[in-house]
Short mmCIF file of C-alpha atoms in Angstrom, two decimals:
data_model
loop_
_atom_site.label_atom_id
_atom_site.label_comp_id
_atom_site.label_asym_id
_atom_site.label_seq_id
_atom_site.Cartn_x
_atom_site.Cartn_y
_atom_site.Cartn_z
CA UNK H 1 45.86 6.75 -17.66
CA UNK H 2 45.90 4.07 -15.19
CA UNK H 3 42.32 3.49 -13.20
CA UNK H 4 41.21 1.08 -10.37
CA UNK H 5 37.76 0.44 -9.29
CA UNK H 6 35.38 -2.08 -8.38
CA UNK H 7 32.84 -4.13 -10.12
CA UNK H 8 30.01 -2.38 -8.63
CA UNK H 9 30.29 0.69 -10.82
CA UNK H 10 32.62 -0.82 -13.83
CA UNK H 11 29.95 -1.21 -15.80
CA UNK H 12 27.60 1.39 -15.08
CA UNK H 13 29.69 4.39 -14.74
CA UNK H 14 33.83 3.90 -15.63
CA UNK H 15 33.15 2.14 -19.09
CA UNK H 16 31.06 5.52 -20.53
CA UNK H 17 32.82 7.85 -18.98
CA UNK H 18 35.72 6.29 -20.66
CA UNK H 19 34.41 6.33 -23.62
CA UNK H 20 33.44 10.08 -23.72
CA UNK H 21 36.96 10.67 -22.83
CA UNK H 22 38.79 8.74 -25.54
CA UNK H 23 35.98 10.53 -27.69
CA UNK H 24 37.97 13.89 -27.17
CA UNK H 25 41.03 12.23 -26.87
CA UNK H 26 41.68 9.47 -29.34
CA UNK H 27 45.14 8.40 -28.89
CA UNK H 28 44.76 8.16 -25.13
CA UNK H 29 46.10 4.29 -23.71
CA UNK H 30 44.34 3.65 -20.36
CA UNK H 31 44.51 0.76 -18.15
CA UNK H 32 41.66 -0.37 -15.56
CA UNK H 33 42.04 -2.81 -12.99
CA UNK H 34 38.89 -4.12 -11.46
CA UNK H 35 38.99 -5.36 -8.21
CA UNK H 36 37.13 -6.79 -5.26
CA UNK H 37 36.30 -3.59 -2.50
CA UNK H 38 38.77 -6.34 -0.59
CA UNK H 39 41.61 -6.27 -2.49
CA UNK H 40 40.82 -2.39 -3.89
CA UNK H 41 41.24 -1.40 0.12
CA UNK H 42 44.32 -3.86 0.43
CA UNK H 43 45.95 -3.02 -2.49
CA UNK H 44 45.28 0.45 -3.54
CA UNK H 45 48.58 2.05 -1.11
CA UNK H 46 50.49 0.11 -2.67
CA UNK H 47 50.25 0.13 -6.94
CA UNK H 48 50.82 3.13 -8.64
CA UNK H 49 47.79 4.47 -10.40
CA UNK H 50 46.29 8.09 -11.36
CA UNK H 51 42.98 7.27 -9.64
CA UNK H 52 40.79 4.79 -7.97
CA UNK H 53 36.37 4.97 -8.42
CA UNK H 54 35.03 3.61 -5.36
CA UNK H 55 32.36 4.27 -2.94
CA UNK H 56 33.96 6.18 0.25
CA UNK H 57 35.89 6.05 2.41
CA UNK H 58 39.08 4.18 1.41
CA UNK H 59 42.22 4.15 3.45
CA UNK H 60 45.28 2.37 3.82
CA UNK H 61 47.81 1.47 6.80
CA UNK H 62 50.66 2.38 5.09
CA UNK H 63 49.88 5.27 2.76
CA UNK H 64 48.23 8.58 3.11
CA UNK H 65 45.44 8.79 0.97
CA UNK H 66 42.98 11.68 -0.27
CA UNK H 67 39.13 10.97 -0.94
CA UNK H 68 37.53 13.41 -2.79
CA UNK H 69 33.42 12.97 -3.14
CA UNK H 70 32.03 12.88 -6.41
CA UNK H 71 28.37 11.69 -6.18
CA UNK H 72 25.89 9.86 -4.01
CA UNK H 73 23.52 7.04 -4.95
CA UNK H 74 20.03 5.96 -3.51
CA UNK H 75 19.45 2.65 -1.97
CA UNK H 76 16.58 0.89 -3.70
CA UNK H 77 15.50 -2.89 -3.49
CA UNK H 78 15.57 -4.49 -6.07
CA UNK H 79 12.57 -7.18 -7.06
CA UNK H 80 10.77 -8.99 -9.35
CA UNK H 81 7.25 -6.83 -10.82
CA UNK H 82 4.89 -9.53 -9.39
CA UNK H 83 6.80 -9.43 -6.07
CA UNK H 84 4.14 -8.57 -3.26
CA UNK H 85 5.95 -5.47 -2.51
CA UNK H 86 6.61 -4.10 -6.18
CA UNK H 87 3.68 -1.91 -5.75
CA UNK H 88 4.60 -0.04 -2.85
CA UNK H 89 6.29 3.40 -3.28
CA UNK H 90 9.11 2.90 -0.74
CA UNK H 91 10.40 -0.46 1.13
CA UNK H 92 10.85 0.04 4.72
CA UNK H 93 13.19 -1.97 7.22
CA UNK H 94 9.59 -3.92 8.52
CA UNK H 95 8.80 -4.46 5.20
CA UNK H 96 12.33 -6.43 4.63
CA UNK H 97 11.74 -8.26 7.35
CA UNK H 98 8.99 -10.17 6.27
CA UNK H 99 10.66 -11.60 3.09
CA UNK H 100 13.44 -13.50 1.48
CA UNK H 101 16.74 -11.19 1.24
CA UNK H 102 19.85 -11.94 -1.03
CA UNK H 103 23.10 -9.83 -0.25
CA UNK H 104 26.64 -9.61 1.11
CA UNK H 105 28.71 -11.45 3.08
CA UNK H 106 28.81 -10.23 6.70
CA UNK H 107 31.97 -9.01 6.90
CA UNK H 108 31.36 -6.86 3.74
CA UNK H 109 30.74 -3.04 4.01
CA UNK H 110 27.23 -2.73 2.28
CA UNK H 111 26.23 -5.45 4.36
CA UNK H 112 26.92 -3.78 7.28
CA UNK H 113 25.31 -1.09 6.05
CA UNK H 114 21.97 -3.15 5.56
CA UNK H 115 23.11 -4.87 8.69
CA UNK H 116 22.67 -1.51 10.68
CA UNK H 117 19.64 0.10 8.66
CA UNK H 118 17.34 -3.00 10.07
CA UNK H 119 18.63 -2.96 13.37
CA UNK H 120 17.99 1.00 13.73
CA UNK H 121 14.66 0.29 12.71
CA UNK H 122 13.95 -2.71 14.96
CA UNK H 123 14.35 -5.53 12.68
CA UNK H 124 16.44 -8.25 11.53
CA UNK H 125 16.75 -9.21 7.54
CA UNK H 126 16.30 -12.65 6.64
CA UNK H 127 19.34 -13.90 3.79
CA UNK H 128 18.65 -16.99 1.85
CA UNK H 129 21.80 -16.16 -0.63
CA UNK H 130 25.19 -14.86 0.64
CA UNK H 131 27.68 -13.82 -2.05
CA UNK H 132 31.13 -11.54 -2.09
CA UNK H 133 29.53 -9.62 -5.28
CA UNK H 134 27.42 -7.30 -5.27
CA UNK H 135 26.20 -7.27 -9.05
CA UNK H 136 25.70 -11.28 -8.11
CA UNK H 137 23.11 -10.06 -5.34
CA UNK H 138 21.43 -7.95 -7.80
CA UNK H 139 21.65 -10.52 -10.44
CA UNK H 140 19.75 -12.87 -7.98
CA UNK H 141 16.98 -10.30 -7.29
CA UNK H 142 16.37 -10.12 -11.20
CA UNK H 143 16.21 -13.73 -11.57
CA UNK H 144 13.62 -14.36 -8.32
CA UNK H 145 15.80 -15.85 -5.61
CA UNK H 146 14.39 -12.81 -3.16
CA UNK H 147 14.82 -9.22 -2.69
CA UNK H 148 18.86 -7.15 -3.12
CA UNK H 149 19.54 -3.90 -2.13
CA UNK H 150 20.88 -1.93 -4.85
CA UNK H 151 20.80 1.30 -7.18
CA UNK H 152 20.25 2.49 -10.23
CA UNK H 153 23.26 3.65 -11.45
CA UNK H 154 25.39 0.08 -10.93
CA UNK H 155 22.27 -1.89 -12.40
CA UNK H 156 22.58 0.28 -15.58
CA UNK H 157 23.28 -2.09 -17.83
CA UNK H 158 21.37 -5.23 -16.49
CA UNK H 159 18.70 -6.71 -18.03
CA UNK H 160 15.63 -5.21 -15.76
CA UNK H 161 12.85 -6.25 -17.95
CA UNK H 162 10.06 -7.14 -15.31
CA UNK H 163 11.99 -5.92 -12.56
CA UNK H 164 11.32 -2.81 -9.84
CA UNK H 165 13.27 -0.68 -8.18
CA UNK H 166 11.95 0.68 -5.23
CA UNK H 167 13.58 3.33 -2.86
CA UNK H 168 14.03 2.44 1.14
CA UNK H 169 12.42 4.44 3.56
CA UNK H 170 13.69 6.02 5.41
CA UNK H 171 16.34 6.82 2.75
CA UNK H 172 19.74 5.10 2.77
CA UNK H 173 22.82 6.04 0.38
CA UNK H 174 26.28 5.28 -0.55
CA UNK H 175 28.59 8.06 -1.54
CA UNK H 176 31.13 7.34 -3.99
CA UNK H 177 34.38 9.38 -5.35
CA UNK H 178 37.86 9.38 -6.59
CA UNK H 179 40.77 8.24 -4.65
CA UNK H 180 44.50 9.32 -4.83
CA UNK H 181 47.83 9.19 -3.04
CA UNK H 182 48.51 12.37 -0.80
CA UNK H 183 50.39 15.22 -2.37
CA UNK H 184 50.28 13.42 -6.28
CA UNK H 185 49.95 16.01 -8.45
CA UNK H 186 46.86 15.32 -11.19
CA UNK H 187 47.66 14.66 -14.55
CA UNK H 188 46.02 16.00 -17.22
CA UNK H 189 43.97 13.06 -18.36
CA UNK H 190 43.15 12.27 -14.82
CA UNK H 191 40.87 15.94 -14.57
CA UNK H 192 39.75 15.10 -17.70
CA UNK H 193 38.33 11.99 -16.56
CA UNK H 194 37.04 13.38 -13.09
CA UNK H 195 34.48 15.82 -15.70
CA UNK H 196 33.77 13.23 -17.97
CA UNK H 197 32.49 11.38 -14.68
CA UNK H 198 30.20 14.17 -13.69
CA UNK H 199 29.15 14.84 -17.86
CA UNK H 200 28.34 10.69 -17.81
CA UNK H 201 26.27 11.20 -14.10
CA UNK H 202 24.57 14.27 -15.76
CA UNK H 203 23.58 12.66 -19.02
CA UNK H 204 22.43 9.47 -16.50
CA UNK H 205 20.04 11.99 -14.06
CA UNK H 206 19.08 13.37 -17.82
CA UNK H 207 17.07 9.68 -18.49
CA UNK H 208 14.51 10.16 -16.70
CA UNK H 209 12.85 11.42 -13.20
CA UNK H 210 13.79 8.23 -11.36
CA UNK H 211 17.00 8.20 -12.47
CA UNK H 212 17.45 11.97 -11.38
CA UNK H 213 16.17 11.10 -7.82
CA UNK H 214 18.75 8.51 -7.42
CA UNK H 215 21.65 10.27 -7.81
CA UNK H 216 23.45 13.12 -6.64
CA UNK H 217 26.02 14.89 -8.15
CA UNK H 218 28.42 16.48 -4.88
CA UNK H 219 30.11 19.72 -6.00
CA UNK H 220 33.37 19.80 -5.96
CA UNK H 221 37.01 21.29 -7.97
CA UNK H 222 38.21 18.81 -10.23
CA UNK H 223 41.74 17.72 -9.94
#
């Protein structure tokens, strides 16, 4: 079984779901390549793999490629517990405003994606730390340099001891799925993966009410 994905969701999702998978199937030999969203969307036409994770949509120039939507996630910033705004319900673009941000690059998807959430709402964010990973922004948050924009499901794993997560208002999400060439057939291993992806996002939602708020499972045929 040969995987791509990106760091983002490595950790938090691919590495259980694996797991559960070589649970039921014990002799199984995978391979996963984590990469940069940069090189994932330059390079995933062109190696041969049964499946790329990634959030959606990817393309490429040369190669006709099918997304298929698997879940969504909930934007949350991410903070320290004594951070002024740790005791507010939701974080709003005005609120974001006012305060030190860490995040992406501007050329960088998720940036742009924060990039256009403050300007619908008016406002411009304010980045005192600029990095190309996204687990780095988070990281950052945790430690006190300011406040990421993140969620739950890619922090799993993190240390978040005196650290909040707080939903923006009005909501923002990412959706991510599994990626293929056009007209591949499925293996076998690669529908069994696809379920234990959903059985790993159940058991995730299962954690607790937060948890189940910030994620979303999309229905959908596996395979």
């Amino acid at each position: 079984l040969k995987l791509v994905t990106t760091p983002r969701i490595a950790q938090g999702l691919i590495s259980p779901a694996i797991e559960r998978l070589r649970q039921a199937n014990p002799k199984l030999k995978s391979t996963v390549d984590v990469l940069s969203r940069f090189d994932l969307d330059n390079l995933v036409g062109l190696r041969r793999f049964d499946l790329a994770i990634a959030s959606l949509p990817v393309s490429h120039a040369l190669v006709e490629l099918e997304n298929h939507p698997l879940f969504r996630v909930r934007l949350e910033a991410v903070m320290r517990a004594d951070h002024p705004l740790a005791g507010k319900a939701h974080v709003t673009a005005a609120d974001l405003a006012d305060v030190n941000l860490v995040g992406l690059w501007e050329d960088q998807l998720w940036r742009q994606q924060m990039n256009e959430f403050m300007r619908f709402n008016g406002k411009i964010g304010h980045y005192v730390v600029e990095t190309r990973s996204s687990l780095m922004a988070c990281q950052l948050a945790i430690d006190g340099a300011g406040i990421a924009v993140f969620d739950r499901l890619s922090a799993r794993g993190l240390d978040l001891s005196g650290v909040v997560m707080r939903p923006l208002e009005p909501e923002r999400g990412i959706t991510f799925g599994y990626v293929r060439h056009s007209h591949q057939t499925p293996s076998e291993m690669a529908g069994a993966l696809i379920k234990c992806l959903r059985e790993t996002l159940r058991e995730f939602r299962k954690m607790s009410a937060e948890n189940a708020a910030s994620v979303a499972l999309i229905d959908g045929k596996v395979g």
